[in-house]
Amino acid sequence: MDKDGKLILFSAPSGSGKTTLVHRMLPLFPQLQFSVSATSRPRREGETDGVDYYFLTIEKFKELCRANRFLEWEEVYANQFYGTLLSELDRIWSLGKHVLFDVDVKGGINIKRKFPEKTLAIFVQPPSIEELRNRLVKRGSETEESLAKRVGKAKEELAFAPLFDKVIVNENLEDAVEEARNAIAEFLSCRNGKPE
């Protein structure tokens, strides 16, 4: 396993566009490999187990937590757990690649704390809470109750932005892609904070 591999993570309130940015980064950086998160939430239409997420039952998720099989995990909503399996780091580093994460805000902070020198933590911020709400509505996957829950959580999560290395306001997607691309290119060209 290549313990020299770096970690690049995107965190954001739900609906900010972090998953879109992550998918845009992969073709730009062949040296990155996406870390598939585990979750206990139900699978959405079009999602594939082992590609979008590892979909686990609540019981299985808790069992793996007790066995210390996660790098980080969080109960994001009641009985909706998300986490990064340690086996994902092993898998990606064994390929000689750097790890690219799409994780919730607290998960991102936890990864940065565990690997402070090796991690670039990017926070994707919506232009406004109102715009975030509009994006969630357009998804068509939210009930009024889940929408209110996600918007409320987003307001709390925005307070964590200063703990990240880089904050990207995703108002215009192409501008956000360019900002993320530049930040990652600079980070990958450095060793221990110094350009190689």
Coordinates of C-alpha atoms in Angstrom, one line a residue:
M1 CA 0.0 0.0 0.0
D2 CA 1.3 3.5 -0.9
K3 CA 1.1 5.4 2.3
D4 CA 2.4 8.4 0.4
G5 CA -0.9 8.8 -1.3
K6 CA -2.7 12.1 -0.7
L7 CA -6.3 12.8 0.1
I8 CA -8.5 15.3 -1.6
L9 CA -11.9 15.8 -0.2
F10 CA -15.0 17.8 -1.1
S11 CA -17.6 18.6 1.5
A12 CA -20.7 20.8 1.4
P13 CA -24.2 21.1 2.5
S14 CA -26.5 18.8 0.4
G15 CA -27.4 20.5 -2.9
S16 CA -24.3 22.7 -3.2
G17 CA -22.9 20.8 -6.1
K18 CA -20.0 18.9 -4.5
T19 CA -20.8 15.6 -6.2
T20 CA -20.9 17.3 -9.6
L21 CA -17.5 18.9 -8.9
V22 CA -16.0 15.5 -7.9
H23 CA -17.2 13.9 -11.1
R24 CA -15.7 16.7 -13.1
M25 CA -12.3 16.3 -11.4
L26 CA -11.9 12.6 -12.1
P27 CA -11.2 12.9 -15.9
L28 CA -8.9 15.9 -15.3
F29 CA -6.7 14.0 -12.8
P30 CA -6.1 10.3 -13.8
Q31 CA -3.9 10.0 -10.7
L32 CA -7.1 10.3 -8.5
Q33 CA -9.5 7.5 -7.6
F34 CA -12.9 8.0 -6.1
S35 CA -13.5 6.7 -2.6
V36 CA -16.9 5.1 -2.5
S37 CA -18.7 5.9 0.8
A38 CA -20.9 3.6 2.7
T39 CA -24.4 4.6 3.8
S40 CA -27.5 3.2 5.4
R41 CA -29.8 5.4 3.5
P42 CA -32.1 3.9 0.8
R43 CA -30.7 3.7 -2.7
R44 CA -32.1 6.4 -5.0
E45 CA -33.2 5.6 -8.6
G46 CA -30.2 5.2 -10.9
E47 CA -27.7 4.5 -8.1
T48 CA -25.5 1.5 -8.2
D49 CA -24.1 -0.4 -5.1
G50 CA -20.3 -0.3 -5.0
V51 CA -20.2 2.6 -7.5
D52 CA -22.2 5.4 -6.0
Y53 CA -22.2 4.1 -2.4
Y54 CA -21.9 0.8 -0.5
F55 CA -25.5 0.5 0.6
L56 CA -25.6 -1.2 4.0
T57 CA -28.4 -2.0 6.5
I58 CA -28.4 0.1 9.7
E59 CA -27.4 -3.1 11.6
K60 CA -24.5 -3.9 9.2
F61 CA -23.3 -0.3 9.4
K62 CA -23.3 -0.3 13.2
E63 CA -21.5 -3.7 13.2
L64 CA -18.7 -2.3 11.1
C65 CA -18.5 0.8 13.4
R66 CA -18.1 -1.5 16.4
A67 CA -15.3 -3.4 14.6
N68 CA -13.4 0.0 13.9
R69 CA -13.7 -0.6 10.1
F70 CA -14.3 3.1 9.3
L71 CA -11.9 6.0 8.8
E72 CA -14.8 8.3 9.7
W73 CA -18.5 7.9 10.0
E74 CA -21.4 10.1 11.0
E75 CA -25.1 9.8 11.7
V76 CA -26.1 12.6 9.4
Y77 CA -29.8 12.2 9.9
A78 CA -31.7 9.9 12.3
N79 CA -30.7 6.3 11.3
Q80 CA -29.0 7.6 8.2
F81 CA -25.3 6.8 8.5
Y82 CA -22.5 7.7 6.1
G83 CA -18.9 6.8 6.4
T84 CA -15.6 5.9 4.7
L85 CA -14.4 2.3 5.1
L86 CA -10.7 1.9 5.8
S87 CA -10.6 -0.7 3.0
E88 CA -11.3 2.1 0.5
L89 CA -7.9 3.7 1.4
D90 CA -6.2 0.4 1.1
R91 CA -7.8 -0.3 -2.3
I92 CA -6.9 3.1 -3.8
W93 CA -3.4 3.4 -2.3
S94 CA -2.7 -0.1 -3.6
L95 CA -3.4 1.2 -7.1
G96 CA -0.8 3.9 -6.5
K97 CA -3.4 6.7 -6.7
H98 CA -4.5 9.6 -4.5
V99 CA -7.9 9.4 -2.8
L100 CA -10.8 11.6 -3.9
F101 CA -13.6 12.0 -1.4
D102 CA -17.2 13.2 -1.6
V103 CA -18.1 13.4 2.2
D104 CA -20.4 15.2 4.5
V105 CA -19.0 18.2 6.4
K106 CA -18.2 16.6 9.7
G107 CA -16.7 13.6 7.9
G108 CA -14.4 16.0 6.0
I109 CA -13.3 17.7 9.2
N110 CA -12.5 14.2 10.7
I111 CA -10.4 13.1 7.7
K112 CA -8.5 16.4 7.8
R113 CA -7.8 16.0 11.5
K114 CA -6.4 12.4 10.9
F115 CA -4.2 13.3 7.9
P116 CA -3.6 17.1 8.3
E117 CA -0.5 17.2 6.1
K118 CA -1.8 14.8 3.4
T119 CA -5.3 16.3 2.9
L120 CA -6.7 19.1 0.8
A121 CA -10.1 19.8 2.2
I122 CA -12.4 21.8 -0.1
F123 CA -15.7 23.2 1.1
V124 CA -18.3 23.9 -1.6
Q125 CA -20.6 26.7 -0.7
P126 CA -24.0 27.5 -2.3
P127 CA -24.4 31.2 -3.4
S128 CA -27.3 31.4 -0.9
I129 CA -29.6 29.3 1.2
E130 CA -32.4 30.2 -1.1
E131 CA -30.5 29.0 -4.1
L132 CA -29.6 25.8 -2.2
R133 CA -33.3 25.2 -1.5
N134 CA -34.1 25.7 -5.2
R135 CA -31.5 23.2 -6.3
L136 CA -32.9 20.6 -3.8
V137 CA -36.4 21.2 -5.1
K138 CA -35.2 20.7 -8.7
R139 CA -33.7 17.3 -7.8
G140 CA -37.3 16.1 -7.3
S141 CA -36.2 13.6 -4.7
E142 CA -37.1 15.5 -1.5
T143 CA -40.4 15.6 0.4
E144 CA -41.3 18.8 2.2
E145 CA -40.1 17.3 5.4
S146 CA -36.7 16.1 4.1
L147 CA -36.3 19.4 2.3
A148 CA -36.8 21.4 5.5
K149 CA -34.4 19.0 7.3
R150 CA -31.6 19.5 4.6
V151 CA -32.0 23.3 4.5
G152 CA -31.8 23.4 8.3
K153 CA -28.7 21.3 8.4
A154 CA -27.1 23.3 5.6
K155 CA -27.4 26.5 7.7
E156 CA -25.5 24.7 10.5
E157 CA -22.9 23.2 8.1
L158 CA -22.0 26.6 6.6
A159 CA -20.5 27.6 10.0
F160 CA -17.8 24.9 9.4
A161 CA -16.4 26.4 6.2
P162 CA -13.5 28.2 7.9
L163 CA -12.1 24.8 9.0
F164 CA -11.4 23.8 5.4
D165 CA -8.3 24.6 3.3
K166 CA -10.3 26.1 0.4
V167 CA -13.9 27.5 0.1
I168 CA -15.4 27.5 -3.4
V169 CA -18.7 29.4 -3.8
N170 CA -20.5 27.4 -6.5
E171 CA -22.5 30.1 -8.3
N172 CA -21.3 29.3 -11.8
L173 CA -20.3 25.7 -12.3
E174 CA -17.6 26.3 -14.8
D175 CA -15.9 28.8 -12.6
A176 CA -16.1 26.4 -9.6
V177 CA -14.6 23.6 -11.7
E178 CA -11.7 25.8 -12.7
E179 CA -11.1 26.9 -9.1
A180 CA -11.2 23.3 -7.9
R181 CA -8.9 22.1 -10.7
N182 CA -6.3 24.8 -9.9
A183 CA -6.4 24.0 -6.1
I184 CA -5.9 20.3 -6.8
A185 CA -3.1 20.8 -9.4
E186 CA -1.2 23.0 -6.9
F187 CA -1.7 20.5 -4.0
L188 CA -0.6 17.5 -6.0
S189 CA 2.6 19.3 -7.2
C190 CA 3.6 19.9 -3.6
R191 CA 5.3 17.6 -1.1
N192 CA 4.7 18.5 2.6
G193 CA 3.4 21.9 1.6
K194 CA 6.4 22.8 -0.7
P195 CA 6.4 22.7 -4.5
E196 CA 8.3 19.7 -5.9

